[in-house]
Coordinates of C-alpha atoms in Angstrom, one line a residue:
Chain L
M393 CA -24.8 -45.5 -1.1
L394 CA -26.0 -41.9 -1.5
S395 CA -23.8 -40.7 1.4
S396 CA -20.7 -42.4 -0.1
L397 CA -21.4 -40.8 -3.5
F398 CA -21.8 -37.4 -1.7
K399 CA -18.5 -38.0 0.1
S400 CA -16.7 -38.8 -3.1
I401 CA -18.2 -35.7 -4.8
L402 CA -17.2 -33.6 -1.8
S403 CA -13.6 -34.9 -1.8
V404 CA -13.2 -34.3 -5.5
G405 CA -14.6 -30.8 -5.0
C406 CA -12.2 -30.1 -2.2
A407 CA -9.3 -31.4 -4.3
L408 CA -10.3 -29.2 -7.2
W409 CA -10.6 -26.2 -4.9
R410 CA -7.1 -26.8 -3.5
F411 CA -5.7 -27.3 -7.0
K412 CA -7.3 -24.0 -8.1
L413 CA -5.6 -22.2 -5.2
Q414 CA -2.3 -23.8 -6.0
L415 CA -2.7 -22.8 -9.6
Q416 CA -3.3 -19.2 -8.5
R417 CA -0.2 -19.2 -6.4
W418 CA 1.8 -20.7 -9.2
T419 CA 0.5 -18.1 -11.7
L420 CA 1.5 -15.3 -9.2
F421 CA 5.0 -16.8 -8.8
V422 CA 5.6 -17.4 -12.5
T423 CA 4.2 -14.0 -13.7
S424 CA 6.2 -12.1 -10.9
M425 CA 9.4 -13.8 -11.8
G426 CA 8.7 -13.3 -15.5
V427 CA 8.2 -9.6 -15.0
T428 CA 11.4 -9.3 -13.0
L429 CA 13.5 -11.2 -15.5
L430 CA 12.1 -9.4 -18.5
V431 CA 12.8 -5.9 -17.0
F432 CA 16.2 -7.0 -15.8
I433 CA 17.1 -8.5 -19.2
Q434 CA 16.1 -5.2 -20.8
V435 CA 18.4 -3.3 -18.4
I436 CA 21.3 -5.5 -19.3
M437 CA 20.6 -5.4 -23.1
R438 CA 20.1 -1.6 -23.1
Y439 CA 23.0 -0.5 -20.8
F440 CA 25.6 -3.2 -21.4
F441 CA 25.0 -4.2 -25.0
D442 CA 23.2 -1.1 -26.2
V443 CA 20.6 -3.3 -28.0
P444 CA 17.2 -2.9 -26.4
L445 CA 14.9 -5.8 -27.1
Y446 CA 11.8 -4.8 -29.0
G447 CA 8.5 -5.5 -27.3
I448 CA 10.0 -6.9 -24.1
E449 CA 8.3 -4.3 -21.9
E450 CA 5.0 -5.0 -23.6
V451 CA 5.2 -8.7 -22.5
A452 CA 6.3 -7.6 -19.0
I453 CA 3.3 -5.4 -18.7
Y454 CA 0.9 -8.2 -19.9
L455 CA 2.4 -10.7 -17.4
A456 CA 2.0 -8.0 -14.7
V457 CA -1.7 -7.5 -15.6
W458 CA -2.3 -11.3 -15.1
S459 CA -0.4 -11.0 -11.8
Y460 CA -2.5 -8.0 -10.7
F461 CA -5.9 -9.6 -11.2
I462 CA -5.0 -13.1 -10.0
G463 CA -3.3 -11.5 -7.0
A464 CA -6.3 -9.3 -6.3
A465 CA -8.6 -12.4 -6.4
Y466 CA -6.3 -14.3 -4.1
G467 CA -6.4 -11.3 -1.8
A468 CA -10.2 -11.6 -1.7
H469 CA -9.7 -15.3 -0.7
Q470 CA -7.3 -14.3 2.0
K471 CA -9.5 -11.4 3.1
E472 CA -6.6 -9.0 2.6
H473 CA -8.3 -6.3 0.6
I474 CA -7.7 -2.8 2.1
S475 CA -10.7 -1.5 4.0
A476 CA -11.4 1.6 6.2
S477 CA -14.1 0.2 8.4
L478 CA -15.2 2.3 11.4
V479 CA -17.7 -0.4 12.6
D480 CA -15.1 -1.9 14.9
V481 CA -14.5 1.5 16.5
F482 CA -18.1 2.5 17.1
L483 CA -20.0 -0.8 17.5
P484 CA -19.3 -3.3 20.3
E485 CA -18.5 -6.9 19.3
G486 CA -21.6 -8.9 18.7
L487 CA -24.6 -9.3 16.4
G488 CA -24.5 -5.7 15.1
Q489 CA -21.0 -5.9 13.9
M490 CA -21.7 -9.3 12.4
L491 CA -24.7 -8.0 10.5
I492 CA -22.8 -5.1 9.1
G493 CA -19.9 -7.3 8.1
M494 CA -22.4 -9.6 6.3
L495 CA -23.9 -6.6 4.5
A496 CA -20.4 -5.4 3.5
S497 CA -19.6 -8.8 2.0
L498 CA -22.9 -9.0 0.2
I499 CA -22.3 -5.5 -1.4
S500 CA -18.8 -6.6 -2.3
A501 CA -20.0 -9.7 -4.0
S502 CA -22.8 -7.9 -5.9
V503 CA -20.7 -5.0 -7.1
S504 CA -17.9 -7.3 -8.1
A505 CA -20.5 -9.5 -10.0
W506 CA -21.7 -6.4 -11.8
M507 CA -18.0 -5.6 -12.8
I508 CA -17.8 -9.1 -14.3
S509 CA -20.5 -8.1 -16.8
W510 CA -18.5 -5.0 -17.7
S511 CA -15.3 -6.9 -18.1
W512 CA -17.2 -9.5 -20.2
Y513 CA -18.4 -6.8 -22.6
Y514 CA -14.9 -5.5 -22.8
L515 CA -13.5 -8.9 -23.5
S516 CA -16.1 -9.7 -26.2
W517 CA -15.5 -6.4 -27.8
T518 CA -11.8 -7.2 -27.9
F519 CA -12.5 -10.5 -29.6
R520 CA -15.0 -9.0 -32.1
R521 CA -12.6 -6.3 -33.1
G522 CA -9.5 -8.6 -33.0
T523 CA -7.5 -6.0 -31.2
V524 CA -3.8 -6.7 -31.2
S525 CA -0.9 -5.2 -29.2
V526 CA 1.2 -2.3 -30.7
D527 CA 4.7 -3.8 -30.6
L528 CA 4.4 -7.6 -31.0
G529 CA 0.9 -7.9 -32.5
L530 CA -0.3 -10.2 -29.7
H531 CA -4.1 -10.7 -29.5
M532 CA -5.3 -8.5 -26.6
G533 CA -7.9 -11.2 -25.7
W534 CA -5.0 -13.0 -23.9
V535 CA -4.5 -9.9 -21.7
H536 CA -8.1 -8.7 -21.2
S537 CA -9.2 -12.2 -20.2
A538 CA -7.2 -11.7 -17.0
I539 CA -9.6 -8.9 -15.9
F540 CA -12.6 -11.1 -16.5
L541 CA -11.1 -14.2 -14.8
G542 CA -9.8 -12.1 -11.8
L543 CA -13.1 -10.5 -11.2
L544 CA -14.9 -13.8 -11.6
L545 CA -12.7 -15.4 -8.9
M546 CA -13.0 -12.3 -6.7
T547 CA -16.8 -12.4 -6.9
M548 CA -16.7 -16.1 -5.9
Y549 CA -14.5 -15.5 -2.9
F550 CA -16.6 -12.5 -1.8
F551 CA -19.8 -14.6 -2.1
I552 CA -18.2 -17.4 -0.1
D553 CA -17.3 -14.8 2.6
F554 CA -20.9 -13.7 2.6
L555 CA -22.1 -17.3 3.1
E556 CA -19.6 -17.9 5.9
R557 CA -20.8 -14.7 7.7
L558 CA -24.4 -15.7 7.2
V559 CA -23.7 -19.1 8.8
Q560 CA -21.9 -17.4 11.7
I561 CA -24.9 -15.2 12.3
F562 CA -27.3 -18.2 12.4
Q563 CA -24.9 -20.0 14.8
Y564 CA -24.6 -16.9 17.0
K565 CA -28.4 -16.6 17.2
K566 CA -28.7 -20.3 18.0
V567 CA -26.2 -20.0 20.8
S568 CA -27.8 -16.9 22.2
S569 CA -31.3 -18.4 22.2
K570 CA -29.9 -21.6 23.9
R571 CA -28.3 -19.4 26.6
E572 CA -31.7 -17.6 27.1
T573 CA -33.6 -20.9 27.5
L574 CA -31.0 -22.1 30.1
Chain B
M859 CA -21.7 20.2 -7.8
S860 CA -24.4 18.0 -9.3
Y861 CA -26.7 16.0 -7.1
D862 CA -25.4 12.8 -8.7
V863 CA -21.9 13.6 -7.6
I864 CA -23.0 14.5 -4.0
L865 CA -25.0 11.2 -3.8
D866 CA -22.0 9.4 -5.2
G867 CA -19.8 10.9 -2.5
L868 CA -22.2 9.9 0.2
L869 CA -22.4 6.3 -1.1
L870 CA -18.6 6.2 -1.2
V871 CA -18.3 7.4 2.4
T872 CA -21.1 5.0 3.7
L873 CA -19.5 2.0 2.0
L874 CA -16.1 2.9 3.4
V875 CA -17.4 3.3 6.9
I876 CA -19.2 -0.1 6.9
G877 CA -16.1 -1.9 5.9
V878 CA -16.6 -2.6 2.2
P879 CA -13.1 -3.1 0.6
V880 CA -11.9 0.2 -0.8
P881 CA -11.6 -1.0 -4.4
I882 CA -15.2 -2.2 -4.3
C883 CA -16.2 1.2 -2.9
F884 CA -14.6 2.9 -5.9
A885 CA -16.3 0.4 -8.2
A886 CA -19.7 1.0 -6.6
A887 CA -19.3 4.8 -6.9
A888 CA -18.4 4.4 -10.6
L889 CA -21.4 2.1 -11.0
L890 CA -23.8 4.6 -9.4
L891 CA -22.6 7.4 -11.7
I892 CA -23.0 5.2 -14.7
V893 CA -26.6 4.2 -13.6
L894 CA -27.6 7.8 -12.8
G895 CA -25.7 9.6 -15.6
E896 CA -25.9 9.5 -19.4
F897 CA -22.6 7.9 -20.3
G898 CA -23.9 5.1 -22.5
T899 CA -21.9 1.9 -22.5
P900 CA -19.6 1.4 -19.5
M901 CA -16.9 -0.2 -21.7
F902 CA -14.9 3.0 -22.0
L903 CA -14.5 2.8 -18.2
V904 CA -12.9 -0.7 -18.3
S905 CA -10.7 0.6 -21.1
A906 CA -9.7 3.6 -19.0
G907 CA -8.9 1.4 -16.0
Y908 CA -6.9 -1.0 -18.1
S909 CA -4.9 1.6 -20.0
K910 CA -3.9 3.3 -16.7
L911 CA -3.0 0.0 -15.2
S912 CA -0.8 -1.2 -18.1
S913 CA 1.8 1.3 -17.4
I914 CA 5.6 0.7 -17.3
V915 CA 5.8 3.3 -14.5
L916 CA 3.4 1.4 -12.3
L917 CA 5.4 -1.8 -12.8
A918 CA 7.8 -0.3 -10.3
I919 CA 5.4 -1.0 -7.4
P920 CA 5.1 -4.8 -7.6
L921 CA 8.9 -4.9 -8.1
Y922 CA 9.7 -2.8 -5.1
I923 CA 7.2 -4.8 -3.0
L924 CA 8.9 -8.0 -4.1
A925 CA 12.4 -6.6 -3.4
G926 CA 11.2 -5.4 0.0
G927 CA 9.6 -8.8 0.7
L928 CA 12.8 -10.7 -0.1
M929 CA 15.0 -8.4 1.9
S930 CA 12.8 -8.0 4.9
H931 CA 12.3 -11.8 5.3
G932 CA 14.3 -13.4 8.0
G933 CA 17.1 -11.7 9.7
I934 CA 17.5 -8.2 8.1
A935 CA 15.3 -6.5 10.8
G936 CA 17.4 -8.1 13.6
R937 CA 20.7 -7.1 11.9
L938 CA 19.5 -3.5 11.4
V939 CA 18.4 -3.3 15.0
D940 CA 21.7 -4.8 16.3
F941 CA 23.6 -2.2 14.2
A942 CA 21.5 0.8 15.3
E943 CA 21.7 -0.5 18.9
S944 CA 25.5 -0.7 18.7
V945 CA 25.7 2.9 17.7
A946 CA 22.9 4.6 19.7
G947 CA 21.8 2.1 22.3
R948 CA 24.6 3.0 24.8
F949 CA 23.1 6.3 25.7
R950 CA 20.1 7.1 28.0
G951 CA 17.0 7.0 25.8
G952 CA 19.1 5.6 23.1
M953 CA 17.0 2.5 22.5
G954 CA 14.2 4.9 21.5
V955 CA 16.5 6.4 18.9
V956 CA 17.3 2.8 17.8
V957 CA 13.6 2.3 17.1
I958 CA 13.4 5.5 15.1
I959 CA 16.5 4.8 12.9
S960 CA 15.7 1.2 12.4
T961 CA 12.1 1.7 11.3
A962 CA 13.2 4.6 9.0
V963 CA 15.8 2.4 7.3
F964 CA 13.6 -0.7 7.3
G965 CA 10.8 1.3 5.8
A966 CA 13.2 2.4 3.0
I967 CA 14.0 -1.2 2.3
S968 CA 10.5 -2.7 2.6
G969 CA 8.6 0.4 1.5
M970 CA 5.7 -0.4 3.8
A971 CA 4.8 1.1 7.2
S972 CA 3.0 -2.1 8.3
S973 CA 5.9 -4.4 7.7
A974 CA 8.2 -2.0 9.6
V975 CA 5.8 -2.3 12.6
A976 CA 5.7 -6.1 12.4
A977 CA 9.4 -6.6 11.9
I978 CA 10.9 -3.9 14.1
G979 CA 8.1 -3.8 16.6
G980 CA 8.3 -7.6 17.1
I981 CA 12.0 -7.2 18.1
M982 CA 12.2 -3.8 19.7
I983 CA 9.0 -3.7 21.9
P984 CA 10.2 -6.5 24.2
R985 CA 13.7 -5.1 24.3
L986 CA 12.4 -1.6 25.2
V987 CA 10.2 -3.0 27.9
E988 CA 13.1 -5.1 29.3
R989 CA 15.2 -1.9 29.5
G990 CA 12.5 -0.2 31.6
Y991 CA 10.5 1.7 28.9
D992 CA 6.7 1.9 29.3
R993 CA 5.1 -0.7 27.0
N994 CA 2.5 1.7 25.8
Y995 CA 5.1 4.3 24.9
A996 CA 7.2 1.7 23.1
V997 CA 4.3 0.6 20.9
S998 CA 3.4 4.2 20.2
L999 CA 7.0 5.0 19.2
V1000 CA 7.2 2.1 16.8
A1001 CA 3.8 3.0 15.2
C1002 CA 4.7 6.7 14.7
S1003 CA 8.2 6.0 13.4
S1004 CA 7.0 3.4 10.9
V1005 CA 5.2 6.0 8.9
L1006 CA 8.6 7.3 7.9
A1007 CA 8.4 4.5 5.3
L1008 CA 6.2 6.9 3.3
L1009 CA 8.8 9.6 3.3
I1010 CA 12.1 7.8 2.8
P1011 CA 12.6 6.6 -0.8
P1012 CA 11.8 4.5 -2.6
S1013 CA 8.2 5.0 -1.6
A1014 CA 5.2 3.4 -3.3
S1015 CA 3.0 6.4 -2.4
M1016 CA 5.3 8.7 -4.3
I1017 CA 5.3 6.4 -7.3
I1018 CA 1.5 6.4 -7.3
F1019 CA 1.3 10.2 -6.8
G1020 CA 3.7 10.8 -9.7
W1021 CA 1.7 8.4 -11.9
V1022 CA -1.6 10.1 -11.0
T1023 CA -0.4 13.7 -11.4
N1024 CA 2.1 13.0 -14.2
T1025 CA 5.0 14.3 -12.1
S1026 CA 8.6 13.1 -12.2
I1027 CA 8.9 10.2 -9.8
T1028 CA 12.7 10.8 -9.6
A1029 CA 12.0 14.3 -8.2
L1030 CA 9.1 13.0 -6.0
F1031 CA 11.4 10.5 -4.3
L1032 CA 13.6 13.4 -3.2
A1033 CA 10.9 15.9 -2.1
P1034 CA 9.9 14.2 1.3
I1035 CA 13.4 13.3 2.4
L1036 CA 14.1 16.6 4.3
P1037 CA 10.7 16.6 6.0
G1038 CA 11.4 13.0 6.9
F1039 CA 14.8 13.9 8.5
L1040 CA 13.2 16.8 10.4
L1041 CA 10.6 14.3 11.7
I1042 CA 13.3 12.0 12.8
M1043 CA 15.0 14.8 14.7
L1044 CA 11.7 15.8 16.4
F1045 CA 11.0 12.2 17.3
M1046 CA 14.4 11.9 18.9
F1047 CA 13.8 15.1 20.9
W1048 CA 10.4 14.0 22.1
N1049 CA 11.8 10.6 22.9
R1050 CA 14.3 12.2 25.2
V1051 CA 11.6 14.3 26.9
L1052 CA 9.0 11.6 27.2
T1053 CA 11.4 9.0 28.6
R1054 CA 13.1 11.2 31.2
N1055 CA 11.0 9.9 34.1
M1056 CA 11.0 6.2 33.0
P1057 CA 13.1 3.8 35.1
I1058 CA 15.4 3.0 32.2
K1059 CA 18.3 0.7 33.0
A1060 CA 21.6 1.9 31.6
P1061 CA 23.5 -0.6 29.5
E1062 CA 26.9 -2.0 30.6
P1063 CA 29.6 0.7 30.0
V1064 CA 31.9 -0.1 27.1
G1065 CA 35.0 1.9 26.1
F1066 CA 35.0 3.9 22.9
V1067 CA 37.3 1.6 21.0
D1068 CA 35.4 -1.5 22.0
A1069 CA 32.1 0.2 21.1
A1070 CA 33.5 1.2 17.6
K1071 CA 34.7 -2.4 17.1
I1072 CA 31.2 -3.8 17.9
A1073 CA 29.5 -1.2 15.7
S1074 CA 31.8 -2.1 12.8
V1075 CA 31.0 -5.8 13.1
K1076 CA 27.3 -5.2 13.3
A1077 CA 27.6 -2.8 10.4
K1078 CA 29.2 -5.5 8.3
R1079 CA 26.4 -7.9 9.2
A1080 CA 23.7 -5.4 8.1
A1081 CA 25.7 -4.0 5.1
F1082 CA 23.9 -5.9 2.4
G1083 CA 20.5 -4.8 3.6
L1084 CA 21.7 -1.2 4.1
A1085 CA 23.1 -1.3 0.5
M1086 CA 19.8 -2.0 -1.2
P1087 CA 18.3 1.5 -0.9
L1088 CA 21.6 3.0 -1.9
I1089 CA 21.9 0.8 -5.0
I1090 CA 18.3 1.8 -6.0
L1091 CA 18.9 5.5 -5.5
G1092 CA 22.4 5.3 -7.0
C1093 CA 20.9 3.7 -10.2
I1094 CA 18.1 6.3 -10.4
Y1095 CA 20.0 9.5 -9.6
G1096 CA 23.2 8.3 -11.3
G1097 CA 21.0 8.5 -14.5
V1098 CA 21.6 4.8 -15.1
T1099 CA 18.1 3.4 -14.9
T1100 CA 14.5 4.4 -14.5
P1101 CA 12.7 3.7 -11.2
T1102 CA 11.1 0.6 -12.6
E1103 CA 14.4 -0.8 -13.9
A1104 CA 16.1 0.0 -10.5
A1105 CA 13.3 -2.0 -8.8
A1106 CA 14.0 -5.0 -11.0
I1107 CA 17.7 -4.7 -10.2
A1108 CA 16.8 -4.5 -6.5
V1109 CA 14.9 -7.8 -6.8
V1110 CA 17.8 -9.5 -8.7
Y1111 CA 20.1 -8.2 -6.0
A1112 CA 17.9 -9.4 -3.1
I1113 CA 17.8 -13.0 -4.3
P1114 CA 21.5 -14.0 -4.0
V1115 CA 21.8 -11.9 -0.8
G1116 CA 18.9 -13.9 0.8
F1117 CA 20.0 -17.3 -0.5
L1118 CA 23.8 -17.1 -0.3
I1119 CA 24.8 -14.3 2.1
Y1120 CA 22.2 -14.1 4.7
R1121 CA 21.0 -17.7 4.1
D1122 CA 17.5 -16.7 5.3
L1123 CA 15.8 -17.9 2.1
N1124 CA 15.1 -21.4 0.9
W1125 CA 13.1 -22.5 -2.1
K1126 CA 9.9 -22.8 -0.1
S1127 CA 10.2 -19.4 1.6
F1128 CA 11.3 -17.9 -1.7
Y1129 CA 8.2 -19.2 -3.5
D1130 CA 5.9 -18.0 -0.6
I1131 CA 7.5 -14.5 -0.5
V1132 CA 7.1 -14.1 -4.3
W1133 CA 3.4 -15.1 -4.5
K1134 CA 2.5 -13.2 -1.3
S1135 CA 4.2 -10.1 -2.6
A1136 CA 2.3 -10.5 -5.9
Q1137 CA -0.9 -10.8 -3.9
T1138 CA -0.1 -7.6 -2.0
S1139 CA 0.6 -5.9 -5.4
G1140 CA -2.6 -7.3 -6.9
V1141 CA -4.7 -5.8 -4.0
L1142 CA -3.1 -2.4 -4.6
M1143 CA -3.4 -2.6 -8.4
V1144 CA -7.0 -3.5 -8.5
L1145 CA -7.6 -0.5 -6.2
I1146 CA -5.8 1.6 -8.8
F1147 CA -7.9 0.0 -11.6
F1148 CA -11.2 0.9 -10.0
A1149 CA -10.0 4.3 -8.8
S1150 CA -9.0 5.2 -12.4
M1151 CA -12.5 4.3 -13.6
L1152 CA -14.0 6.6 -10.9
A1153 CA -11.5 9.3 -11.7
R1154 CA -12.5 9.3 -15.3
L1155 CA -16.1 9.8 -14.4
F1156 CA -15.2 12.5 -11.9
T1157 CA -13.3 14.3 -14.7
M1158 CA -16.2 14.0 -17.1
E1159 CA -18.5 15.4 -14.3
N1160 CA -16.0 18.3 -13.8
V1161 CA -15.5 17.4 -10.2
P1162 CA -11.9 18.8 -9.9
Q1163 CA -13.0 22.2 -11.3
E1164 CA -16.1 22.3 -9.0
M1165 CA -14.0 21.3 -6.1
M1166 CA -11.6 24.2 -6.9
G1167 CA -14.7 26.5 -7.1
S1168 CA -15.9 25.4 -3.7
F1169 CA -12.5 26.0 -2.0
L1170 CA -12.1 29.4 -3.7
A1171 CA -15.7 30.4 -2.8
V1172 CA -14.7 30.1 0.9
T1173 CA -11.6 32.3 0.6
E1174 CA -9.0 33.4 -1.9
N1175 CA -6.3 33.8 0.7
K1176 CA -3.4 31.4 -0.2
I1177 CA -2.5 30.7 3.5
L1178 CA -6.0 29.9 4.5
L1179 CA -6.6 27.8 1.4
L1180 CA -3.4 25.8 2.1
L1181 CA -4.5 25.3 5.7
M1182 CA -7.9 24.1 4.5
I1183 CA -6.3 21.7 2.1
N1184 CA -4.0 20.4 4.8
L1185 CA -7.0 19.8 7.1
F1186 CA -8.8 18.1 4.2
L1187 CA -5.8 15.8 3.6
V1188 CA -5.4 14.9 7.3
V1189 CA -9.1 14.0 7.5
I1190 CA -8.8 11.8 4.3
G1191 CA -5.7 10.2 5.9
M1192 CA -7.6 9.5 9.1
F1193 CA -10.2 7.5 7.1
M1194 CA -8.2 5.9 4.3
D1195 CA -4.8 4.3 3.7
D1196 CA -2.2 6.4 1.9
V1197 CA -2.7 4.8 -1.6
S1198 CA -6.5 5.2 -1.6
G1199 CA -6.1 8.8 -0.3
I1200 CA -3.6 9.7 -3.1
L1201 CA -5.8 8.1 -5.8
L1202 CA -8.9 9.9 -4.6
V1203 CA -7.7 13.4 -3.7
S1204 CA -4.6 14.2 -5.8
P1205 CA -6.3 14.6 -9.1
M1206 CA -9.0 16.7 -7.4
L1207 CA -6.6 19.0 -5.5
L1208 CA -3.9 19.4 -8.2
P1209 CA -5.8 22.1 -10.1
I1210 CA -6.2 24.2 -6.9
M1211 CA -2.5 23.7 -6.0
L1212 CA -1.4 24.8 -9.5
K1213 CA -3.7 27.8 -9.3
L1214 CA -2.1 28.7 -5.9
G1215 CA 1.4 28.4 -7.5
V1216 CA 2.4 25.3 -5.6
D1217 CA 4.8 23.1 -7.6
P1218 CA 3.4 19.5 -8.1
I1219 CA 6.6 18.1 -6.5
H1220 CA 6.0 20.3 -3.5
F1221 CA 2.4 19.1 -3.5
G1222 CA 3.7 15.5 -3.5
A1223 CA 5.6 16.2 -0.2
I1224 CA 2.6 17.9 1.3
V1225 CA 0.4 14.9 0.5
A1226 CA 3.0 12.4 1.8
V1227 CA 3.3 14.1 5.2
N1228 CA -0.4 14.7 5.6
L1229 CA -1.5 11.2 4.7
G1230 CA 1.3 9.8 6.8
M1231 CA 0.0 11.7 9.8
G1232 CA -3.5 10.4 9.1
L1233 CA -2.3 6.8 9.3
I1234 CA -1.6 7.3 13.1
T1235 CA -4.4 9.7 13.8
P1236 CA -7.6 8.2 15.3
P1237 CA -10.4 7.2 14.8
T1238 CA -9.3 4.8 12.0
A1239 CA -5.4 5.0 12.4
P1240 CA -4.7 1.6 10.8
I1241 CA -1.0 1.6 11.7
L1242 CA -1.8 2.5 15.3
Y1243 CA -4.3 -0.4 15.6
F1244 CA -1.8 -2.8 14.0
A1245 CA 1.0 -1.7 16.4
A1246 CA -1.3 -2.1 19.4
M1247 CA -2.0 -5.7 18.2
V1248 CA 1.7 -6.4 17.7
G1249 CA 2.6 -4.9 21.1
G1250 CA -0.3 -6.5 22.9
V1251 CA -1.7 -3.3 24.4
K1252 CA -5.0 -1.5 24.2
L1253 CA -5.4 1.5 21.9
G1254 CA -6.4 3.8 24.8
G1255 CA -3.0 3.3 26.4
I1256 CA -1.0 4.4 23.4
L1257 CA -3.1 7.5 22.6
K1258 CA -1.3 9.9 24.9
P1259 CA 2.3 9.5 23.6
T1260 CA 0.9 9.2 20.1
L1261 CA -0.9 12.6 20.5
V1262 CA 2.4 14.2 21.6
F1263 CA 4.2 12.8 18.5
V1264 CA 1.3 13.9 16.2
L1265 CA 0.8 17.4 17.7
F1266 CA 4.5 18.3 18.4
A1267 CA 6.4 16.4 15.7
Y1268 CA 4.1 15.6 12.8
L1269 CA 2.0 18.8 12.8
P1270 CA 5.0 21.2 12.8
V1271 CA 6.5 19.2 9.9
V1272 CA 3.2 19.3 8.0
L1273 CA 3.0 23.0 8.4
L1274 CA 6.7 23.6 7.6
T1275 CA 6.4 21.4 4.5
T1276 CA 3.4 23.3 3.4
F1277 CA 4.6 26.8 4.0
L1278 CA 8.3 26.4 3.4
P1279 CA 8.6 25.1 -0.2
D1280 CA 12.4 25.0 0.0
L1281 CA 12.2 22.2 2.6
S1282 CA 10.8 19.8 -0.1
M1283 CA 12.2 21.5 -3.2
A1284 CA 15.8 21.9 -2.1
L1285 CA 16.9 18.3 -2.8
P1286 CA 15.2 18.1 -6.2
R1287 CA 16.8 21.4 -7.2
L1288 CA 20.2 20.5 -5.9
I1289 CA 20.4 16.9 -7.3
L1290 CA 18.2 17.3 -10.5
G1291 CA 18.9 20.9 -11.2
L1292 CA 15.2 21.8 -11.3
E1293 CA 14.3 25.5 -11.6

C-alpha cells in the first residue's frame, strides 16, 4: 500500500519535473523569437515606414531579461556554465577530483542561494515602490521577478548536482572498499 | 590596494581553479566584499547588474548567437569546406589552407570558436588524416584557426568589450580584422613549413577550366551562408542599422535559408536550436550580470586606479608597460574564457591604456588577440582541450605544433597589434573616418 503510494508520488513528481523543464524550454523559445520579431519589426517600421514604434525596444529588453535568467538556470541544469577548472589538469582522476567537484558544486549552490536573498530584497523593493518602466509604464515586478525565479531554479540545479556528486563519492568508496576486501 | 581587495582576488582565483562556474566566482567575490566592506544594503548591486544587463546594445549577443546557431546547423560547414577545398585543396598543403579559411569564415558566421572546432574539425580532421596529414597536427591546426572567430566580425567579444568600455562597436568590429588576416597569412606559411615532410597524397590533377567550374558550383552551394556576414556588415557599415538590428535581420535571414533553401531545418530542429541558443546566451548574460556587480564594487574600492598605480610603480616606460599588460592579458586568457577575461580586466586596464595614449579601439584589438592566444595556450587552453576531444587525440601530442603556431604566428601578431597601432586603426579610420 505504502510502496504504491510512494510510486504514485514519485511518478507525479517526475512528470512535474519534466513539465518544468519543458516549460523552461518553451519560455526560452517564445522569448527569443519575441525579441527577434520585435527588433526586426522596429527595423522595418523605422527604415521603411519612418514610424518607429514607441516602447517596442523596452518590451524586447524585458523579454530578453526573462530569456537570460531562465536560460542561465537551464544552463545550470545542463551543467553548461563556463568554468576555468585546473583540477583536471593537476589531479589524476579519482576521489580527489570527485571531492573537489563536490566542494565546487556546494559552493555554487550556497552562493547562488545567497543571491536569491539579494534578488528577493530587490523584488520586494520594486513592489513596495511600485516602480514602472519609463516608456510603457509596465510594472517592473514583471521583469525583476525573472532574476528571482532564475536564481531560484539555478540554486536548485546546483544543489541537485551537489547531491549527485555526493552519491557518486559514496558509491566510489563502496566499490573501493569492496575491491580491497576481495 | 586594500587587504579586502587582495583577499577578494585570492578567493576569486581559488574558486576559479577548483572549477566553480565563473559567474558564481564573480558573485562570491562580490559577496565577500559586501560582507567585509561597509556598503550597507546589497540592493544597489542587483540594481547595477540589472541596469547593465537591460541594454539594447547587449541584445546583439543573443541575436548573433541565434543567427549563428541557425546558420551553422546542418550542412553549412560541409558546404564551406567543399568550396574552400575546390579553391585551395588542389595544391600541396592546400587542405591545411582549407581548414584555416573555413574556420575563419565559419567563425564569422557562428561567432564562436568552439562551434568552429566542432563543425569544421568534425569534417576536416578525418579528411586531413586520409590525405596523409599527421592527426595531431590536424587537430592543432583546427584549434588554432578556430580562435580567428574572435577577430573576424561580428564578434561577441568585441560587443562585450565595447559595452564595458563604452567604445563604438562598429569601430571595434573593424579593429581586429587586419591582425586576423595577418594571422591567417602566418598560419598558411607555417602550415606549408610544418607539412613539408608529411606523406601528403596529391589530389587528382584537374585542368584549370574544370577546376574553375567546380569552384563556381561549390561557391553557389555555399553562397547563402557566405552572404550572412556580408549582409550584417553591409547593414552596419552602410549606416542602415545598428549592430543589434543587423543581428535581428541576420536571424530573420537565416530562418528561410535554413528551411527553404538549404532544407537543413525542420520544426523540431528549429525549436531545439532556438532554445539551446537562448541557453548559451543566458549562461553568458548571467556572467555579465555578476561581473557588473563585482565591477561596481571594484570601482567603489578604487581598484582600477590602484591597479594603474601598481603598474606605474614598476616602470613609466611605455614599451615596458605595454609588454607587461600583454603578459597580464595572456595569463588571464590562459585561465579564463574570452568573455570573462574581457569583463574582468578591460575596466581595470582601460585607465592605464588611456594614460599611455592608447586609443580604446586599439586596446580592443590588443585584448582580442591576447585573449585569443590565451584560449589555445596551456595549462587551461579550453579550445585546445575541446579540439583534442573532437579529434580523438591526447593533449600532449598536439602541444608541439600548437607551440609553433603560438610562438611564431600568434605572438608576432600580438606584438605587432600592440606596437603598431595602424594595424588595428587603419580600417576604422578608412571606413568610419575616425581621427
